[in-house]
mmCIF file of C-alpha atoms and ligand atoms in Angstrom:
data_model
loop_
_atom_site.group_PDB
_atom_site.id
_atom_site.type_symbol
_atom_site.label_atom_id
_atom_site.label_comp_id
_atom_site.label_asym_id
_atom_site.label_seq_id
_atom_site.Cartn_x
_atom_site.Cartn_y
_atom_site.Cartn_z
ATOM 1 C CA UNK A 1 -3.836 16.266 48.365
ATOM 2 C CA UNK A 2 -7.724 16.755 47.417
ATOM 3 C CA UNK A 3 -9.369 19.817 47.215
ATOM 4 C CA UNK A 4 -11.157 20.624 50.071
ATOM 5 C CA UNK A 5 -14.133 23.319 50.615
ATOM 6 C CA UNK A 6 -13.233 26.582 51.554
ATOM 7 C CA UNK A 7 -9.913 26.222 49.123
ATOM 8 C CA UNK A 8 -9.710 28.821 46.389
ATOM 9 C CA UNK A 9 -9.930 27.097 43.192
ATOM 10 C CA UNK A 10 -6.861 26.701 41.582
ATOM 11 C CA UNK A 11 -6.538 28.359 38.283
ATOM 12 C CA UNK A 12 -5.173 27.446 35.006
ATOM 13 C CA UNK A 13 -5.054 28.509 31.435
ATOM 14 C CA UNK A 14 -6.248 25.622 29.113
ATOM 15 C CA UNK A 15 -7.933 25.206 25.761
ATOM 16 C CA UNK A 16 -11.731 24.464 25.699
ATOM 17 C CA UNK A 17 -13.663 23.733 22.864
ATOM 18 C CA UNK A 18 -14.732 27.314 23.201
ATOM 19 C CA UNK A 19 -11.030 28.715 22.754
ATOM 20 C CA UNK A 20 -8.351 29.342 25.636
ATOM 21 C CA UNK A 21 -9.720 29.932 29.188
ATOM 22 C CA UNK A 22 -8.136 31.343 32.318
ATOM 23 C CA UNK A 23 -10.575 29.962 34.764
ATOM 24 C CA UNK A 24 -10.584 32.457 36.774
ATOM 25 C CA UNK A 25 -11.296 35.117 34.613
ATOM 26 C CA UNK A 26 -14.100 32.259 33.250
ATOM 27 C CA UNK A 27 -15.581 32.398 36.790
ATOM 28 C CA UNK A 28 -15.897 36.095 36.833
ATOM 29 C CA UNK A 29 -19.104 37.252 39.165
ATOM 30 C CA UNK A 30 -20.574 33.681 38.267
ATOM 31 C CA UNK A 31 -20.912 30.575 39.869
ATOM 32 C CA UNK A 32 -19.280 27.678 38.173
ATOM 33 C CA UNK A 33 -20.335 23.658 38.091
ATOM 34 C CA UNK A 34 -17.129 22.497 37.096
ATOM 35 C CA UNK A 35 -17.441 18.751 36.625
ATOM 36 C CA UNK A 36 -15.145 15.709 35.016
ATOM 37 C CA UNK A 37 -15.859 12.679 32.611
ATOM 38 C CA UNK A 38 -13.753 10.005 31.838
ATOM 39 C CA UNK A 39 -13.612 10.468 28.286
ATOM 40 C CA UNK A 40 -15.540 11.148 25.289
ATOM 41 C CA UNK A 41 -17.854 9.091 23.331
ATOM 42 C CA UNK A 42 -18.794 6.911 26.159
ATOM 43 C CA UNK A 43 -22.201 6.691 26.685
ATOM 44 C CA UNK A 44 -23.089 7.640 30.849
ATOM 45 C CA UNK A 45 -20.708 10.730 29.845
ATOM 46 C CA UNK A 46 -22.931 11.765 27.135
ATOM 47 C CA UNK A 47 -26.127 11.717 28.682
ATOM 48 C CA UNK A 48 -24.436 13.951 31.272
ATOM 49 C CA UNK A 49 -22.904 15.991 28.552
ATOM 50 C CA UNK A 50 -26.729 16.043 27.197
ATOM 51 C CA UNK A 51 -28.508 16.621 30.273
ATOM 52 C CA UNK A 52 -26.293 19.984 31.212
ATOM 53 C CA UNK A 53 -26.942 21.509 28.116
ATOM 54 C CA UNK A 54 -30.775 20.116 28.384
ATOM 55 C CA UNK A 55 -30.575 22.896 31.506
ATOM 56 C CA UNK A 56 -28.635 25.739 30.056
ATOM 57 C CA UNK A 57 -31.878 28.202 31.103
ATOM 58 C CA UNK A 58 -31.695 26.453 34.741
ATOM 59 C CA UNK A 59 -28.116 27.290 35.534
ATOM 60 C CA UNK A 60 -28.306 30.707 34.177
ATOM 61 C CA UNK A 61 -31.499 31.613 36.135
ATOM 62 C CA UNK A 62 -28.627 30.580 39.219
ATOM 63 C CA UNK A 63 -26.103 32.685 37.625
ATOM 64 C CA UNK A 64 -24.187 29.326 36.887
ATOM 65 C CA UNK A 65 -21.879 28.772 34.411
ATOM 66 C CA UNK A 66 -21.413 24.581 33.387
ATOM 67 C CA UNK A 67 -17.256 23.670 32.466
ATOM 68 C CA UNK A 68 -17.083 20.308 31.529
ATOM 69 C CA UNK A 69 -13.776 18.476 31.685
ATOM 70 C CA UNK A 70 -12.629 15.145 29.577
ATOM 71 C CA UNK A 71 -8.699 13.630 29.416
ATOM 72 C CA UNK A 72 -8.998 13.774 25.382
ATOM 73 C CA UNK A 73 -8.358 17.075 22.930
ATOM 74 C CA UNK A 74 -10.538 19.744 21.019
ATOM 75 C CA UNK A 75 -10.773 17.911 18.320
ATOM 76 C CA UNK A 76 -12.671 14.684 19.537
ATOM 77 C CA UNK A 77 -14.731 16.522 22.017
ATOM 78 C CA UNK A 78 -15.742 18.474 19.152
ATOM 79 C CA UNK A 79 -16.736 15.579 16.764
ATOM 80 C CA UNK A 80 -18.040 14.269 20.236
ATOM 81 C CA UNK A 81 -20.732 17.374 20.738
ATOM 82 C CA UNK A 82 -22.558 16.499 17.266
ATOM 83 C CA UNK A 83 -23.285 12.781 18.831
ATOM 84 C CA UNK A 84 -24.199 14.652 22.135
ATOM 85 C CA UNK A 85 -26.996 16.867 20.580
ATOM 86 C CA UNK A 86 -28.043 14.345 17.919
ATOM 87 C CA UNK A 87 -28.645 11.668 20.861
ATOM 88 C CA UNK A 88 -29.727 13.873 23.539
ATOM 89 C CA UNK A 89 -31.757 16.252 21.075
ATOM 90 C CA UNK A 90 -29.894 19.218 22.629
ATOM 91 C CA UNK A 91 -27.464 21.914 21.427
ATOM 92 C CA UNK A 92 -24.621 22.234 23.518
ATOM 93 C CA UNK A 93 -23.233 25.733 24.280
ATOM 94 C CA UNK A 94 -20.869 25.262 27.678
ATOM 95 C CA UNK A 95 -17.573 24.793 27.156
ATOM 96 C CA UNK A 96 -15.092 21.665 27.540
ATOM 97 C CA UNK A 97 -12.102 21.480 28.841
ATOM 98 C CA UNK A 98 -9.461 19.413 26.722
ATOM 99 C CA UNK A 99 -7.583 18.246 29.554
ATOM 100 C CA UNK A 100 -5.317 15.231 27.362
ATOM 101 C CA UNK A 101 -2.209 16.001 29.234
ATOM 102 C CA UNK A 102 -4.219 15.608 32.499
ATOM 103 C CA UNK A 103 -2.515 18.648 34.073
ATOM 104 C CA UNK A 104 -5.824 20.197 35.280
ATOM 105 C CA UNK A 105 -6.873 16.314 36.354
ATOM 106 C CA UNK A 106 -4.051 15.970 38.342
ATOM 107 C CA UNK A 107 -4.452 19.636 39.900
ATOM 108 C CA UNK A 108 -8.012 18.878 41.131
ATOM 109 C CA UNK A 109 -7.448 14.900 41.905
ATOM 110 C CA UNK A 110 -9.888 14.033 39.648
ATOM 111 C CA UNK A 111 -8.031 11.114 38.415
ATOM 112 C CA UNK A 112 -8.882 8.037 41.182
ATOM 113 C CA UNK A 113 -5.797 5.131 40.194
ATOM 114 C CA UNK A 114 -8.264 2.387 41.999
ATOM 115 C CA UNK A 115 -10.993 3.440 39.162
ATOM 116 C CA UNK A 116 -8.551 4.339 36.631
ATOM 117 C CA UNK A 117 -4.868 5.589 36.181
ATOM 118 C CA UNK A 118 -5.424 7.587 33.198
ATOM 119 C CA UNK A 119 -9.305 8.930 33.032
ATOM 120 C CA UNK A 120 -11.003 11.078 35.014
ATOM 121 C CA UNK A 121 -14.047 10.067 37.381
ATOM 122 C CA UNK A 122 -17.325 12.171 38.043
ATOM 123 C CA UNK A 123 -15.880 14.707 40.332
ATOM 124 C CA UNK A 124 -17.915 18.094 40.732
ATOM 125 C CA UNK A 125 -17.163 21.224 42.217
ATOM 126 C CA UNK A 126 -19.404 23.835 42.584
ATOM 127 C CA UNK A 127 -17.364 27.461 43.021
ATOM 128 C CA UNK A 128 -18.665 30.345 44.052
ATOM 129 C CA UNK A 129 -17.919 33.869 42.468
ATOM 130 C CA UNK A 130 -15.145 34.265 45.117
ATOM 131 C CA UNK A 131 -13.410 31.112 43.874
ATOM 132 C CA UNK A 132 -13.995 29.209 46.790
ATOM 133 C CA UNK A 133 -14.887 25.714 46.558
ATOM 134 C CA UNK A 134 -18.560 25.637 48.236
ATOM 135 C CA UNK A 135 -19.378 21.638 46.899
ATOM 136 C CA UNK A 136 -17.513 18.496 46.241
ATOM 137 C CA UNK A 137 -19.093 15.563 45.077
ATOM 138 C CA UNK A 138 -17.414 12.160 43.263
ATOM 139 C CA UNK A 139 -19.331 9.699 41.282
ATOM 140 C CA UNK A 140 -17.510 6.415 39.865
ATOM 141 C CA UNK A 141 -16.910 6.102 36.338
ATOM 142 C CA UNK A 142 -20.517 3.569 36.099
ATOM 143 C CA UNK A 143 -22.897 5.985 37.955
ATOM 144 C CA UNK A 144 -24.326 9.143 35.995
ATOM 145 C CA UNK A 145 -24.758 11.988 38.516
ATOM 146 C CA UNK A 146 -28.344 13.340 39.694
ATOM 147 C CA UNK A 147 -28.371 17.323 37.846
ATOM 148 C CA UNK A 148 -31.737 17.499 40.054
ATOM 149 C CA UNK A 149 -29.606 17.734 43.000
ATOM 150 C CA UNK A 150 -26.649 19.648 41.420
ATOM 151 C CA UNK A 151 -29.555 22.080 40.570
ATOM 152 C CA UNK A 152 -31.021 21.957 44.158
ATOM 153 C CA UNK A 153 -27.113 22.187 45.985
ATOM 154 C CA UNK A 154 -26.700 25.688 43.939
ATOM 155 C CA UNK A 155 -30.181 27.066 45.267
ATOM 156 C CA UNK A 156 -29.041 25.197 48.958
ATOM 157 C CA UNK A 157 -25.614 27.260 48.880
ATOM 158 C CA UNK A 158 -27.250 30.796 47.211
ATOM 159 C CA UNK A 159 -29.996 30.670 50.091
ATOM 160 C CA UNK A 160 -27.763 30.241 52.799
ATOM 161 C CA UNK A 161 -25.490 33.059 51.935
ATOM 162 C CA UNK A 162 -28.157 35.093 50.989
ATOM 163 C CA UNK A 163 -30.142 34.655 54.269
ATOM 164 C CA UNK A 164 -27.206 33.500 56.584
ATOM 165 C CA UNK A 165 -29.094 29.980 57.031
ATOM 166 C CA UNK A 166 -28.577 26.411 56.671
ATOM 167 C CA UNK A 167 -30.822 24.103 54.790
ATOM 168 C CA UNK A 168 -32.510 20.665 56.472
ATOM 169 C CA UNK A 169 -32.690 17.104 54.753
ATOM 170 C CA UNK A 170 -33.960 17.083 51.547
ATOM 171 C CA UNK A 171 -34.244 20.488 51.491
ATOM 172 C CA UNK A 172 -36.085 22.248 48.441
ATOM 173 C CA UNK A 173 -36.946 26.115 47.451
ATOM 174 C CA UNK A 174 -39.729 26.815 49.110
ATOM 175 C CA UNK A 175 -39.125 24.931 52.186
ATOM 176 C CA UNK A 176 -38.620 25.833 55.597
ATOM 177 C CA UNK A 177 -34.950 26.633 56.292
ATOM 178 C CA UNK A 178 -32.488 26.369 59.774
ATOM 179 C CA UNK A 179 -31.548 29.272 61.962
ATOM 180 C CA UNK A 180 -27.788 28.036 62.674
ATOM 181 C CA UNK A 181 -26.901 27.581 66.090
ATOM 182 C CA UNK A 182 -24.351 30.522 66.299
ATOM 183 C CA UNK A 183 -27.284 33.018 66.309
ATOM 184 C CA UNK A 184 -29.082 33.773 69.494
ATOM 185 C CA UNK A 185 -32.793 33.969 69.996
ATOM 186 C CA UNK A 186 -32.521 37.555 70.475
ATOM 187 C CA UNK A 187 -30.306 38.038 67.022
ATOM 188 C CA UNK A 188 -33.004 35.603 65.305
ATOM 189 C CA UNK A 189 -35.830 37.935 66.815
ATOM 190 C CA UNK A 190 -33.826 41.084 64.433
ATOM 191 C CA UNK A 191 -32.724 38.891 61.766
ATOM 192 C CA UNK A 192 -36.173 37.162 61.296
ATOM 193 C CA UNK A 193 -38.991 39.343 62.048
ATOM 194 C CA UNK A 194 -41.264 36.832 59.946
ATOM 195 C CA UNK A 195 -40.684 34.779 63.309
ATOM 196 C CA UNK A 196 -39.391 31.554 63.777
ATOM 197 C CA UNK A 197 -40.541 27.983 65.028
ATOM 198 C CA UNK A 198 -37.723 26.776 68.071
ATOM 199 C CA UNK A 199 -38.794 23.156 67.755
ATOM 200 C CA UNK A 200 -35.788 22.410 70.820
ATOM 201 C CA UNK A 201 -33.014 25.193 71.228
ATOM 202 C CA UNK A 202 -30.438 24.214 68.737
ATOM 203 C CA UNK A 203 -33.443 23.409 65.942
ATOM 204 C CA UNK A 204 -35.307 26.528 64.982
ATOM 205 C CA UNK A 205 -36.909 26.676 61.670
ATOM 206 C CA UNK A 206 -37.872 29.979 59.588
ATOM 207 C CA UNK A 207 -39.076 31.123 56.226
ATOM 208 C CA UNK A 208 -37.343 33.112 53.542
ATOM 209 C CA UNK A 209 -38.283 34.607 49.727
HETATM 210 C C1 BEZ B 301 -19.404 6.101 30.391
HETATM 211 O O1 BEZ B 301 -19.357 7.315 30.367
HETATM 212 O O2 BEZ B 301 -20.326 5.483 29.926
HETATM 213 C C2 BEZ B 301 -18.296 5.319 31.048
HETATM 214 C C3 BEZ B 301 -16.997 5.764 30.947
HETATM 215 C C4 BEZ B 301 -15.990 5.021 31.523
HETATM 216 C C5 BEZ B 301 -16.293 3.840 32.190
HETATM 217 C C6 BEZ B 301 -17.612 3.414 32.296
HETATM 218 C C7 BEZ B 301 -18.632 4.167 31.706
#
């Protein structure tokens, strides 16, 4: 059965091409973007591969640590990480997963038989420093994912535990945020003395820093 959010994140001990991880104990007071590839030296994966490490400063100013995940071993993704920063005129720091027995694959259903019965697709999970899953999101193999709104889903999940608020269409920092529905007009009143704009009852907007 898929993951689903809310689950804790299963954990595992596997070899990365920065030495053995328990994930877990990776995760730590961080968040993690944990996302798949099918495999290495393909070229959407690498601009992906590129583009994360193009953001290292970005996910650290959100207390995010990036674990990529590929169905081949150490060895290739290694040889694979030179191509990566030559192409993408990066330097690649995260770790990757060398998932060639597809046991952590399998654990997080990552492997999609009507795409492909033996790589990966472009799952992402984005896990919070309780190891709950906060964020799925699957991409097929042809489709390289958007890191502007991997970026903005992080800032979308921070803000909302950090203010107790939910975040409207399109939502960027900066932008107006949603008093949820399960807090009354007289909690709101307390919670947001900055005030708040009740547009109809169940739609109230606010501001937060
Ligand atoms: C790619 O990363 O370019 C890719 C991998 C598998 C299938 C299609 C594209």
């Amino acid at each position: 059965m898929s993951l689903r959010i809310g689950d804790t994140a299963p954990n595992f001990e596997i070899e990365t091409t920065k030495g053995k991880i328990d994930f877990h104990e990776f995760i730590g007071n961080s968040w993690v973007f944990f996302f798949s590839h099918p495999a290495d030296f393909t070229p959407v994966c690498t601009t992906e591969m590129g583009r994360t490490a193009q953001l290292a400063q970005e996910f650290e100013k959100r207390n995010t640590k990036p674990l990529g995940l590929s169905t081949d071993t150490v060895d290739e993704h290694n040889k694979w990480i030179l191509d990566v920063n030559e192409t993408q005129k990066t330097t690649l720091e995260f770790p990757i997963v060398a998932d060639d027995k597809h046991v952590i694959a399998q654990k997080y259903a990552m492997i999609h038989p009507g795409e492909s019965e033996t790589a990966a697709v472009r799952s992402v999970f984005i896990i919070d420093p309780n190891k709950k899953i906060r964020l799925t999101m699957t991409y097929p193999m042809s489709v390289g994912r958007n890191f502007d709104e991997i970026l903005r889903v992080i800032d979308a999940l921070q803000t909302s535990d950090k203010h107790g608020v939910a975040t409207p269409a399109d939502w960027q920092v900066g932008k107006k945020v949603i008093i949820p529905p399960s807090v009354t007009n007289e909690e709101a009143k307390e919670k947001f003395p900055q005030g708040f704009d009740e547009v109809k009852p169940y739609l109230r907007y606010t501001d937060v820093k």
